[in-house]
Amino acid sequence: MSDHTKPHLVVLTGAGISAESGLRTFRDGDGLWENHRVEDVATPEAWARDPETVLRFYDERREQTRRARPNAAHLALAELEAAGFRVSVVTQNIDDLHERAGSRHVLHLHGEIRLARSSVDANLRYPVEEISPRGTIAIGDLCDKGSQLRPDVVWFGEAVPRYAEACDIVAEADALLVVGTSLAVMPAALLLEQAPLEAPCWLVDPHARDLAPPGVSPVAEPASQGVPALAARWREQGGFGD
């Protein structure tokens, strides 16, 4: 670990942890995302074809995120950090529930719903609330280069720009915790391969016994139960013993 006084936990989170705060994903039910085909709202082709629908869809998701609250799993991770552990969160989720719970080191692989970015320069990103007091993005809202703003979300078919950074974080882990994701989405599915061989790993998911790959300890509970229990044990032990 880079700081020998602080054990480093890397947490990989997915839709399951946010679902317990009431946020749905495209993986619910028959694959529709809030009654929309993913191809119609979450691809570059959808944006080119019907940007108004795409903007309206993400405005609705943004409002849902504002109303949602961090659950016990989010809070337990923040409390573990406050107790002196080094906690790095790598999330596939676009909501800000980890940050609102108090986690200070969060990398969003797939972007952030509360940011807008330029459609010609991905480095130009803006808090949506600075664009509109209603927290929305409209046709005609432009970046500093004069290009239409779009949601700061990695759509299907687009590269994941922060993947290499996520790999570096995982490579420095003393322990890994996977929460609410089967790691079936590429390239996030390959992140576990970047971890040190000696780093223990836990998977918290109601179906963890079926999903956990070899060498990963299953915790077959919802995130809001399994994560606080593990965090309490680690705080008591002062580390990541079995």
PDB file of C-alpha atoms in Angstrom:
ATOM      1  CA  MET A   1       0.000   0.000   0.000  1.00  0.00           C
ATOM      2  CA  SER A   2       1.175   3.528  -0.655  1.00  0.00           C
ATOM      3  CA  ASP A   3       0.458   4.657   2.943  1.00  0.00           C
ATOM      4  CA  HIS A   4       1.366   1.870   5.370  1.00  0.00           C
ATOM      5  CA  THR A   5      -0.668   3.449   8.166  1.00  0.00           C
ATOM      6  CA  LYS A   6      -3.927   3.191   6.219  1.00  0.00           C
ATOM      7  CA  PRO A   7      -5.209  -0.056   4.715  1.00  0.00           C
ATOM      8  CA  HIS A   8      -6.466   0.622   1.188  1.00  0.00           C
ATOM      9  CA  LEU A   9      -9.883  -0.719   0.266  1.00  0.00           C
ATOM     10  CA  VAL A  10     -10.957  -0.403  -3.360  1.00  0.00           C
ATOM     11  CA  VAL A  11     -14.723  -0.671  -3.807  1.00  0.00           C
ATOM     12  CA  LEU A  12     -16.244  -1.494  -7.185  1.00  0.00           C
ATOM     13  CA  THR A  13     -19.930  -0.574  -7.225  1.00  0.00           C
ATOM     14  CA  GLY A  14     -22.719  -1.036  -9.732  1.00  0.00           C
ATOM     15  CA  ALA A  15     -26.440  -0.660 -10.164  1.00  0.00           C
ATOM     16  CA  GLY A  16     -27.367  -2.844  -7.192  1.00  0.00           C
ATOM     17  CA  ILE A  17     -26.177  -0.344  -4.591  1.00  0.00           C
ATOM     18  CA  SER A  18     -28.134   2.517  -6.184  1.00  0.00           C
ATOM     19  CA  ALA A  19     -31.230   0.365  -6.685  1.00  0.00           C
ATOM     20  CA  GLU A  20     -31.619   0.231  -2.905  1.00  0.00           C
ATOM     21  CA  SER A  21     -31.954   4.026  -2.998  1.00  0.00           C
ATOM     22  CA  GLY A  22     -34.732   3.735  -5.563  1.00  0.00           C
ATOM     23  CA  LEU A  23     -32.756   4.330  -8.765  1.00  0.00           C
ATOM     24  CA  ARG A  24     -33.589   1.917 -11.563  1.00  0.00           C
ATOM     25  CA  THR A  25     -31.296   0.906 -14.411  1.00  0.00           C
ATOM     26  CA  PHE A  26     -31.694  -0.497 -17.884  1.00  0.00           C
ATOM     27  CA  ARG A  27     -31.027  -3.977 -16.490  1.00  0.00           C
ATOM     28  CA  ASP A  28     -34.352  -4.047 -14.669  1.00  0.00           C
ATOM     29  CA  GLY A  29     -37.128  -6.232 -15.995  1.00  0.00           C
ATOM     30  CA  ASP A  30     -37.117  -6.661 -19.749  1.00  0.00           C
ATOM     31  CA  GLY A  31     -34.109  -4.454 -20.351  1.00  0.00           C
ATOM     32  CA  LEU A  32     -35.980  -1.193 -20.806  1.00  0.00           C
ATOM     33  CA  TRP A  33     -34.635   1.814 -18.952  1.00  0.00           C
ATOM     34  CA  GLU A  34     -37.613   3.700 -17.492  1.00  0.00           C
ATOM     35  CA  ASN A  35     -39.780   2.462 -20.394  1.00  0.00           C
ATOM     36  CA  HIS A  36     -37.245   3.491 -23.027  1.00  0.00           C
ATOM     37  CA  ARG A  37     -35.159   1.291 -25.278  1.00  0.00           C
ATOM     38  CA  VAL A  38     -31.509   1.812 -24.435  1.00  0.00           C
ATOM     39  CA  GLU A  39     -30.819   2.305 -28.144  1.00  0.00           C
ATOM     40  CA  ASP A  40     -33.152   5.334 -28.113  1.00  0.00           C
ATOM     41  CA  VAL A  41     -31.605   7.203 -25.185  1.00  0.00           C
ATOM     42  CA  ALA A  42     -28.096   5.942 -24.423  1.00  0.00           C
ATOM     43  CA  THR A  43     -26.145   5.741 -27.677  1.00  0.00           C
ATOM     44  CA  PRO A  44     -24.360   8.272 -29.905  1.00  0.00           C
ATOM     45  CA  GLU A  45     -26.821   7.324 -32.664  1.00  0.00           C
ATOM     46  CA  ALA A  46     -29.778   8.284 -30.461  1.00  0.00           C
ATOM     47  CA  TRP A  47     -28.141  11.624 -29.726  1.00  0.00           C
ATOM     48  CA  ALA A  48     -27.591  12.319 -33.415  1.00  0.00           C
ATOM     49  CA  ARG A  49     -31.134  11.264 -34.309  1.00  0.00           C
ATOM     50  CA  ASP A  50     -33.188  12.814 -31.511  1.00  0.00           C
ATOM     51  CA  PRO A  51     -31.216  14.939 -29.044  1.00  0.00           C
ATOM     52  CA  GLU A  52     -34.370  16.424 -27.493  1.00  0.00           C
ATOM     53  CA  THR A  53     -35.548  12.998 -26.329  1.00  0.00           C
ATOM     54  CA  VAL A  54     -32.108  12.142 -24.987  1.00  0.00           C
ATOM     55  CA  LEU A  55     -31.860  15.410 -23.043  1.00  0.00           C
ATOM     56  CA  ARG A  56     -35.361  14.992 -21.632  1.00  0.00           C
ATOM     57  CA  PHE A  57     -34.579  11.426 -20.566  1.00  0.00           C
ATOM     58  CA  TYR A  58     -31.468  12.469 -18.641  1.00  0.00           C
ATOM     59  CA  ASP A  59     -33.228  15.472 -17.126  1.00  0.00           C
ATOM     60  CA  GLU A  60     -35.713  13.002 -15.647  1.00  0.00           C
ATOM     61  CA  ARG A  61     -32.917  10.724 -14.395  1.00  0.00           C
ATOM     62  CA  ARG A  62     -31.201  13.753 -12.852  1.00  0.00           C
ATOM     63  CA  GLU A  63     -34.353  14.711 -10.974  1.00  0.00           C
ATOM     64  CA  GLN A  64     -34.692  11.147  -9.687  1.00  0.00           C
ATOM     65  CA  THR A  65     -31.111  11.296  -8.466  1.00  0.00           C
ATOM     66  CA  ARG A  66     -31.778  14.537  -6.592  1.00  0.00           C
ATOM     67  CA  ARG A  67     -34.705  12.935  -4.779  1.00  0.00           C
ATOM     68  CA  ALA A  68     -32.794   9.747  -3.923  1.00  0.00           C
ATOM     69  CA  ARG A  69     -30.854   9.436  -0.696  1.00  0.00           C
ATOM     70  CA  PRO A  70     -27.684   7.487   0.113  1.00  0.00           C
ATOM     71  CA  ASN A  71     -28.509   4.181   1.764  1.00  0.00           C
ATOM     72  CA  ALA A  72     -26.751   2.276   4.552  1.00  0.00           C
ATOM     73  CA  ALA A  73     -24.171   0.835   2.143  1.00  0.00           C
ATOM     74  CA  HIS A  74     -23.084   4.250   0.880  1.00  0.00           C
ATOM     75  CA  LEU A  75     -22.928   5.573   4.442  1.00  0.00           C
ATOM     76  CA  ALA A  76     -20.938   2.585   5.729  1.00  0.00           C
ATOM     77  CA  LEU A  77     -18.225   3.138   3.125  1.00  0.00           C
ATOM     78  CA  ALA A  78     -17.966   6.825   4.020  1.00  0.00           C
ATOM     79  CA  GLU A  79     -17.806   5.953   7.725  1.00  0.00           C
ATOM     80  CA  LEU A  80     -15.017   3.458   7.053  1.00  0.00           C
ATOM     81  CA  GLU A  81     -13.023   6.223   5.400  1.00  0.00           C
ATOM     82  CA  ALA A  82     -13.734   8.547   8.315  1.00  0.00           C
ATOM     83  CA  ALA A  83     -12.435   5.823  10.663  1.00  0.00           C
ATOM     84  CA  GLY A  84      -8.992   6.018   9.061  1.00  0.00           C
ATOM     85  CA  PHE A  85      -9.160   3.524   6.219  1.00  0.00           C
ATOM     86  CA  ARG A  86      -8.126   4.602   2.745  1.00  0.00           C
ATOM     87  CA  VAL A  87     -11.204   3.972   0.622  1.00  0.00           C
ATOM     88  CA  SER A  88     -11.293   4.410  -3.148  1.00  0.00           C
ATOM     89  CA  VAL A  89     -14.627   3.926  -4.896  1.00  0.00           C
ATOM     90  CA  VAL A  90     -14.729   3.002  -8.575  1.00  0.00           C
ATOM     91  CA  THR A  91     -18.354   3.080  -9.638  1.00  0.00           C
ATOM     92  CA  GLN A  92     -20.237   2.227 -12.799  1.00  0.00           C
ATOM     93  CA  ASN A  93     -23.089   4.426 -11.535  1.00  0.00           C
ATOM     94  CA  ILE A  94     -23.709   7.950 -12.809  1.00  0.00           C
ATOM     95  CA  ASP A  95     -25.423   9.192  -9.626  1.00  0.00           C
ATOM     96  CA  ASP A  96     -23.663  11.105  -6.843  1.00  0.00           C
ATOM     97  CA  LEU A  97     -24.868   9.053  -3.878  1.00  0.00           C
ATOM     98  CA  HIS A  98     -21.345   8.042  -2.824  1.00  0.00           C
ATOM     99  CA  GLU A  99     -20.274  11.684  -2.673  1.00  0.00           C
ATOM    100  CA  ARG A 100     -23.391  12.748  -0.815  1.00  0.00           C
ATOM    101  CA  ALA A 101     -22.776  10.001   1.741  1.00  0.00           C
ATOM    102  CA  GLY A 102     -19.335  11.463   2.396  1.00  0.00           C
ATOM    103  CA  SER A 103     -16.925   9.409   0.278  1.00  0.00           C
ATOM    104  CA  ARG A 104     -14.130  11.670  -0.930  1.00  0.00           C
ATOM    105  CA  HIS A 105     -12.373   9.491  -3.513  1.00  0.00           C
ATOM    106  CA  VAL A 106     -14.864   8.413  -6.165  1.00  0.00           C
ATOM    107  CA  LEU A 107     -14.096   7.626  -9.801  1.00  0.00           C
ATOM    108  CA  HIS A 108     -17.101   7.421 -12.136  1.00  0.00           C
ATOM    109  CA  LEU A 109     -16.335   5.046 -14.985  1.00  0.00           C
ATOM    110  CA  HIS A 110     -19.461   5.933 -16.936  1.00  0.00           C
ATOM    111  CA  GLY A 111     -19.726   9.649 -16.229  1.00  0.00           C
ATOM    112  CA  GLU A 112     -21.782  11.801 -13.870  1.00  0.00           C
ATOM    113  CA  ILE A 113     -25.450  12.645 -14.292  1.00  0.00           C
ATOM    114  CA  ARG A 114     -25.126  16.054 -12.608  1.00  0.00           C
ATOM    115  CA  LEU A 115     -22.527  17.267 -15.111  1.00  0.00           C
ATOM    116  CA  ALA A 116     -22.888  18.408 -18.699  1.00  0.00           C
ATOM    117  CA  ARG A 117     -20.086  18.284 -21.219  1.00  0.00           C
ATOM    118  CA  SER A 118     -19.213  19.625 -24.601  1.00  0.00           C
ATOM    119  CA  SER A 119     -20.131  17.520 -27.611  1.00  0.00           C
ATOM    120  CA  VAL A 120     -16.786  18.384 -29.231  1.00  0.00           C
ATOM    121  CA  ASP A 121     -14.384  18.447 -26.257  1.00  0.00           C
ATOM    122  CA  ALA A 122     -14.913  15.907 -23.469  1.00  0.00           C
ATOM    123  CA  ASN A 123     -12.622  17.928 -21.203  1.00  0.00           C
ATOM    124  CA  LEU A 124     -15.161  20.764 -21.021  1.00  0.00           C
ATOM    125  CA  ARG A 125     -17.544  19.765 -18.235  1.00  0.00           C
ATOM    126  CA  TYR A 126     -19.991  21.900 -16.264  1.00  0.00           C
ATOM    127  CA  PRO A 127     -22.280  21.376 -13.252  1.00  0.00           C
ATOM    128  CA  VAL A 128     -25.785  21.301 -14.683  1.00  0.00           C
ATOM    129  CA  GLU A 129     -27.048  23.623 -11.950  1.00  0.00           C
ATOM    130  CA  GLU A 130     -24.726  26.325 -13.334  1.00  0.00           C
ATOM    131  CA  ILE A 131     -26.378  26.006 -16.752  1.00  0.00           C
ATOM    132  CA  SER A 132     -29.965  26.137 -15.574  1.00  0.00           C
ATOM    133  CA  PRO A 133     -31.536  26.806 -12.151  1.00  0.00           C
ATOM    134  CA  ARG A 134     -33.856  23.886 -12.940  1.00  0.00           C
ATOM    135  CA  GLY A 135     -30.857  21.591 -13.380  1.00  0.00           C
ATOM    136  CA  THR A 136     -31.658  20.715 -16.985  1.00  0.00           C
ATOM    137  CA  ILE A 137     -29.856  20.809 -20.330  1.00  0.00           C
ATOM    138  CA  ALA A 138     -31.714  22.292 -23.301  1.00  0.00           C
ATOM    139  CA  ILE A 139     -31.084  22.533 -27.004  1.00  0.00           C
ATOM    140  CA  GLY A 140     -29.110  25.748 -27.419  1.00  0.00           C
ATOM    141  CA  ASP A 141     -27.071  25.351 -24.208  1.00  0.00           C
ATOM    142  CA  LEU A 142     -23.502  25.641 -25.485  1.00  0.00           C
ATOM    143  CA  CYS A 143     -20.002  24.946 -24.202  1.00  0.00           C
ATOM    144  CA  ASP A 144     -17.217  27.523 -24.288  1.00  0.00           C
ATOM    145  CA  LYS A 145     -16.357  26.378 -27.811  1.00  0.00           C
ATOM    146  CA  GLY A 146     -19.886  27.034 -29.025  1.00  0.00           C
ATOM    147  CA  SER A 147     -20.954  23.385 -29.243  1.00  0.00           C
ATOM    148  CA  GLN A 148     -24.150  21.865 -27.864  1.00  0.00           C
ATOM    149  CA  LEU A 149     -23.895  20.492 -24.332  1.00  0.00           C
ATOM    150  CA  ARG A 150     -24.785  16.845 -23.710  1.00  0.00           C
ATOM    151  CA  PRO A 151     -25.025  14.691 -20.584  1.00  0.00           C
ATOM    152  CA  ASP A 152     -21.655  13.716 -19.128  1.00  0.00           C
ATOM    153  CA  VAL A 153     -22.474  10.042 -19.547  1.00  0.00           C
ATOM    154  CA  VAL A 154     -20.551   7.322 -21.376  1.00  0.00           C
ATOM    155  CA  TRP A 155     -23.040   5.876 -23.827  1.00  0.00           C
ATOM    156  CA  PHE A 156     -23.049   2.398 -25.296  1.00  0.00           C
ATOM    157  CA  GLY A 157     -20.551   2.282 -28.119  1.00  0.00           C
ATOM    158  CA  GLU A 158     -18.313   4.980 -26.610  1.00  0.00           C
ATOM    159  CA  ALA A 159     -14.886   4.534 -25.045  1.00  0.00           C
ATOM    160  CA  VAL A 160     -14.512   4.584 -21.253  1.00  0.00           C
ATOM    161  CA  PRO A 161     -11.936   7.363 -20.819  1.00  0.00           C
ATOM    162  CA  ARG A 162     -11.146   6.761 -17.137  1.00  0.00           C
ATOM    163  CA  TYR A 163     -10.640   3.012 -17.390  1.00  0.00           C
ATOM    164  CA  ALA A 164      -6.829   3.181 -17.225  1.00  0.00           C
ATOM    165  CA  GLU A 165      -7.071   5.350 -14.112  1.00  0.00           C
ATOM    166  CA  ALA A 166      -9.415   2.800 -12.547  1.00  0.00           C
ATOM    167  CA  CYS A 167      -6.923   0.022 -13.304  1.00  0.00           C
ATOM    168  CA  ASP A 168      -4.189   1.954 -11.503  1.00  0.00           C
ATOM    169  CA  ILE A 169      -6.414   2.361  -8.440  1.00  0.00           C
ATOM    170  CA  VAL A 170      -7.294  -1.344  -8.323  1.00  0.00           C
ATOM    171  CA  ALA A 171      -3.622  -2.269  -8.674  1.00  0.00           C
ATOM    172  CA  GLU A 172      -2.920  -0.446  -5.376  1.00  0.00           C
ATOM    173  CA  ALA A 173      -5.592  -2.277  -3.372  1.00  0.00           C
ATOM    174  CA  ASP A 174      -4.943  -4.096  -0.114  1.00  0.00           C
ATOM    175  CA  ALA A 175      -8.484  -5.488  -0.389  1.00  0.00           C
ATOM    176  CA  LEU A 176     -11.373  -5.286  -2.824  1.00  0.00           C
ATOM    177  CA  LEU A 177     -15.092  -5.073  -2.251  1.00  0.00           C
ATOM    178  CA  VAL A 178     -17.518  -5.562  -5.145  1.00  0.00           C
ATOM    179  CA  VAL A 179     -21.049  -4.325  -4.462  1.00  0.00           C
ATOM    180  CA  GLY A 180     -24.176  -4.608  -6.558  1.00  0.00           C
ATOM    181  CA  THR A 181     -22.550  -5.619  -9.815  1.00  0.00           C
ATOM    182  CA  SER A 182     -21.804  -8.914 -11.499  1.00  0.00           C
ATOM    183  CA  LEU A 183     -18.961  -7.140 -13.337  1.00  0.00           C
ATOM    184  CA  ALA A 184     -20.558  -8.293 -16.572  1.00  0.00           C
ATOM    185  CA  VAL A 185     -20.205  -4.891 -18.266  1.00  0.00           C
ATOM    186  CA  MET A 186     -17.012  -4.457 -20.249  1.00  0.00           C
ATOM    187  CA  PRO A 187     -14.431  -3.109 -19.689  1.00  0.00           C
ATOM    188  CA  ALA A 188     -15.249  -2.920 -15.972  1.00  0.00           C
ATOM    189  CA  ALA A 189     -15.425  -6.719 -15.918  1.00  0.00           C
ATOM    190  CA  LEU A 190     -11.650  -6.842 -16.355  1.00  0.00           C
ATOM    191  CA  LEU A 191     -10.863  -4.647 -13.356  1.00  0.00           C
ATOM    192  CA  LEU A 192     -10.500  -7.524 -10.900  1.00  0.00           C
ATOM    193  CA  GLU A 193      -7.622  -8.844 -12.984  1.00  0.00           C
ATOM    194  CA  GLN A 194      -5.642  -5.712 -12.065  1.00  0.00           C
ATOM    195  CA  ALA A 195      -5.727  -6.443  -8.327  1.00  0.00           C
ATOM    196  CA  PRO A 196      -2.685  -7.784  -6.456  1.00  0.00           C
ATOM    197  CA  LEU A 197      -2.889 -11.559  -6.113  1.00  0.00           C
ATOM    198  CA  GLU A 198      -2.679 -11.354  -2.319  1.00  0.00           C
ATOM    199  CA  ALA A 199      -5.553  -8.858  -1.981  1.00  0.00           C
ATOM    200  CA  PRO A 200      -8.689 -10.503  -0.546  1.00  0.00           C
ATOM    201  CA  CYS A 201     -11.951  -9.777  -2.339  1.00  0.00           C
ATOM    202  CA  TRP A 202     -15.603  -9.876  -1.283  1.00  0.00           C
ATOM    203  CA  LEU A 203     -18.724  -9.716  -3.437  1.00  0.00           C
ATOM    204  CA  VAL A 204     -21.888  -8.353  -1.808  1.00  0.00           C
ATOM    205  CA  ASP A 205     -25.002  -9.219  -3.778  1.00  0.00           C
ATOM    206  CA  PRO A 206     -28.178 -11.199  -3.017  1.00  0.00           C
ATOM    207  CA  HIS A 207     -26.995 -13.720  -5.654  1.00  0.00           C
ATOM    208  CA  ALA A 208     -23.337 -13.600  -4.675  1.00  0.00           C
ATOM    209  CA  ARG A 209     -22.962 -17.370  -4.295  1.00  0.00           C
ATOM    210  CA  ASP A 210     -23.838 -17.824  -7.945  1.00  0.00           C
ATOM    211  CA  LEU A 211     -21.924 -14.786  -9.214  1.00  0.00           C
ATOM    212  CA  ALA A 212     -18.652 -14.860  -7.270  1.00  0.00           C
ATOM    213  CA  PRO A 213     -15.701 -16.053  -9.367  1.00  0.00           C
ATOM    214  CA  PRO A 214     -13.052 -18.315  -7.803  1.00  0.00           C
ATOM    215  CA  GLY A 215     -11.137 -16.604  -5.035  1.00  0.00           C
ATOM    216  CA  VAL A 216     -13.883 -14.085  -4.276  1.00  0.00           C
ATOM    217  CA  SER A 217     -15.751 -14.464  -0.978  1.00  0.00           C
ATOM    218  CA  PRO A 218     -19.537 -14.232  -1.488  1.00  0.00           C
ATOM    219  CA  VAL A 219     -21.739 -12.221   0.862  1.00  0.00           C
ATOM    220  CA  ALA A 220     -25.262 -13.121  -0.207  1.00  0.00           C
ATOM    221  CA  GLU A 221     -27.058 -10.072   1.179  1.00  0.00           C
ATOM    222  CA  PRO A 222     -28.387  -6.775  -0.154  1.00  0.00           C
ATOM    223  CA  ALA A 223     -25.822  -3.976  -0.189  1.00  0.00           C
ATOM    224  CA  SER A 224     -27.521  -2.118   2.673  1.00  0.00           C
ATOM    225  CA  GLN A 225     -27.008  -5.148   4.938  1.00  0.00           C
ATOM    226  CA  GLY A 226     -23.803  -6.762   3.717  1.00  0.00           C
ATOM    227  CA  VAL A 227     -21.640  -3.659   3.393  1.00  0.00           C
ATOM    228  CA  PRO A 228     -22.339  -2.231   6.892  1.00  0.00           C
ATOM    229  CA  ALA A 229     -21.654  -5.656   8.431  1.00  0.00           C
ATOM    230  CA  LEU A 230     -18.294  -5.986   6.667  1.00  0.00           C
ATOM    231  CA  ALA A 231     -17.346  -2.385   7.452  1.00  0.00           C
ATOM    232  CA  ALA A 232     -18.129  -2.856  11.143  1.00  0.00           C
ATOM    233  CA  ARG A 233     -15.976  -5.988  11.251  1.00  0.00           C
ATOM    234  CA  TRP A 234     -13.060  -4.268   9.532  1.00  0.00           C
ATOM    235  CA  ARG A 235     -13.232  -1.289  11.872  1.00  0.00           C
ATOM    236  CA  GLU A 236     -13.136  -3.624  14.857  1.00  0.00           C
ATOM    237  CA  GLN A 237     -10.207  -5.591  13.448  1.00  0.00           C
ATOM    238  CA  GLY A 238      -8.355  -2.553  12.151  1.00  0.00           C
ATOM    239  CA  GLY A 239      -7.863  -4.306   8.814  1.00  0.00           C
ATOM    240  CA  PHE A 240      -9.183  -6.859   6.366  1.00  0.00           C
ATOM    241  CA  GLY A 241      -8.766 -10.188   8.148  1.00  0.00           C
ATOM    242  CA  ASP A 242     -11.014 -13.112   7.273  1.00  0.00           C
TER     243      ASP A 242
END
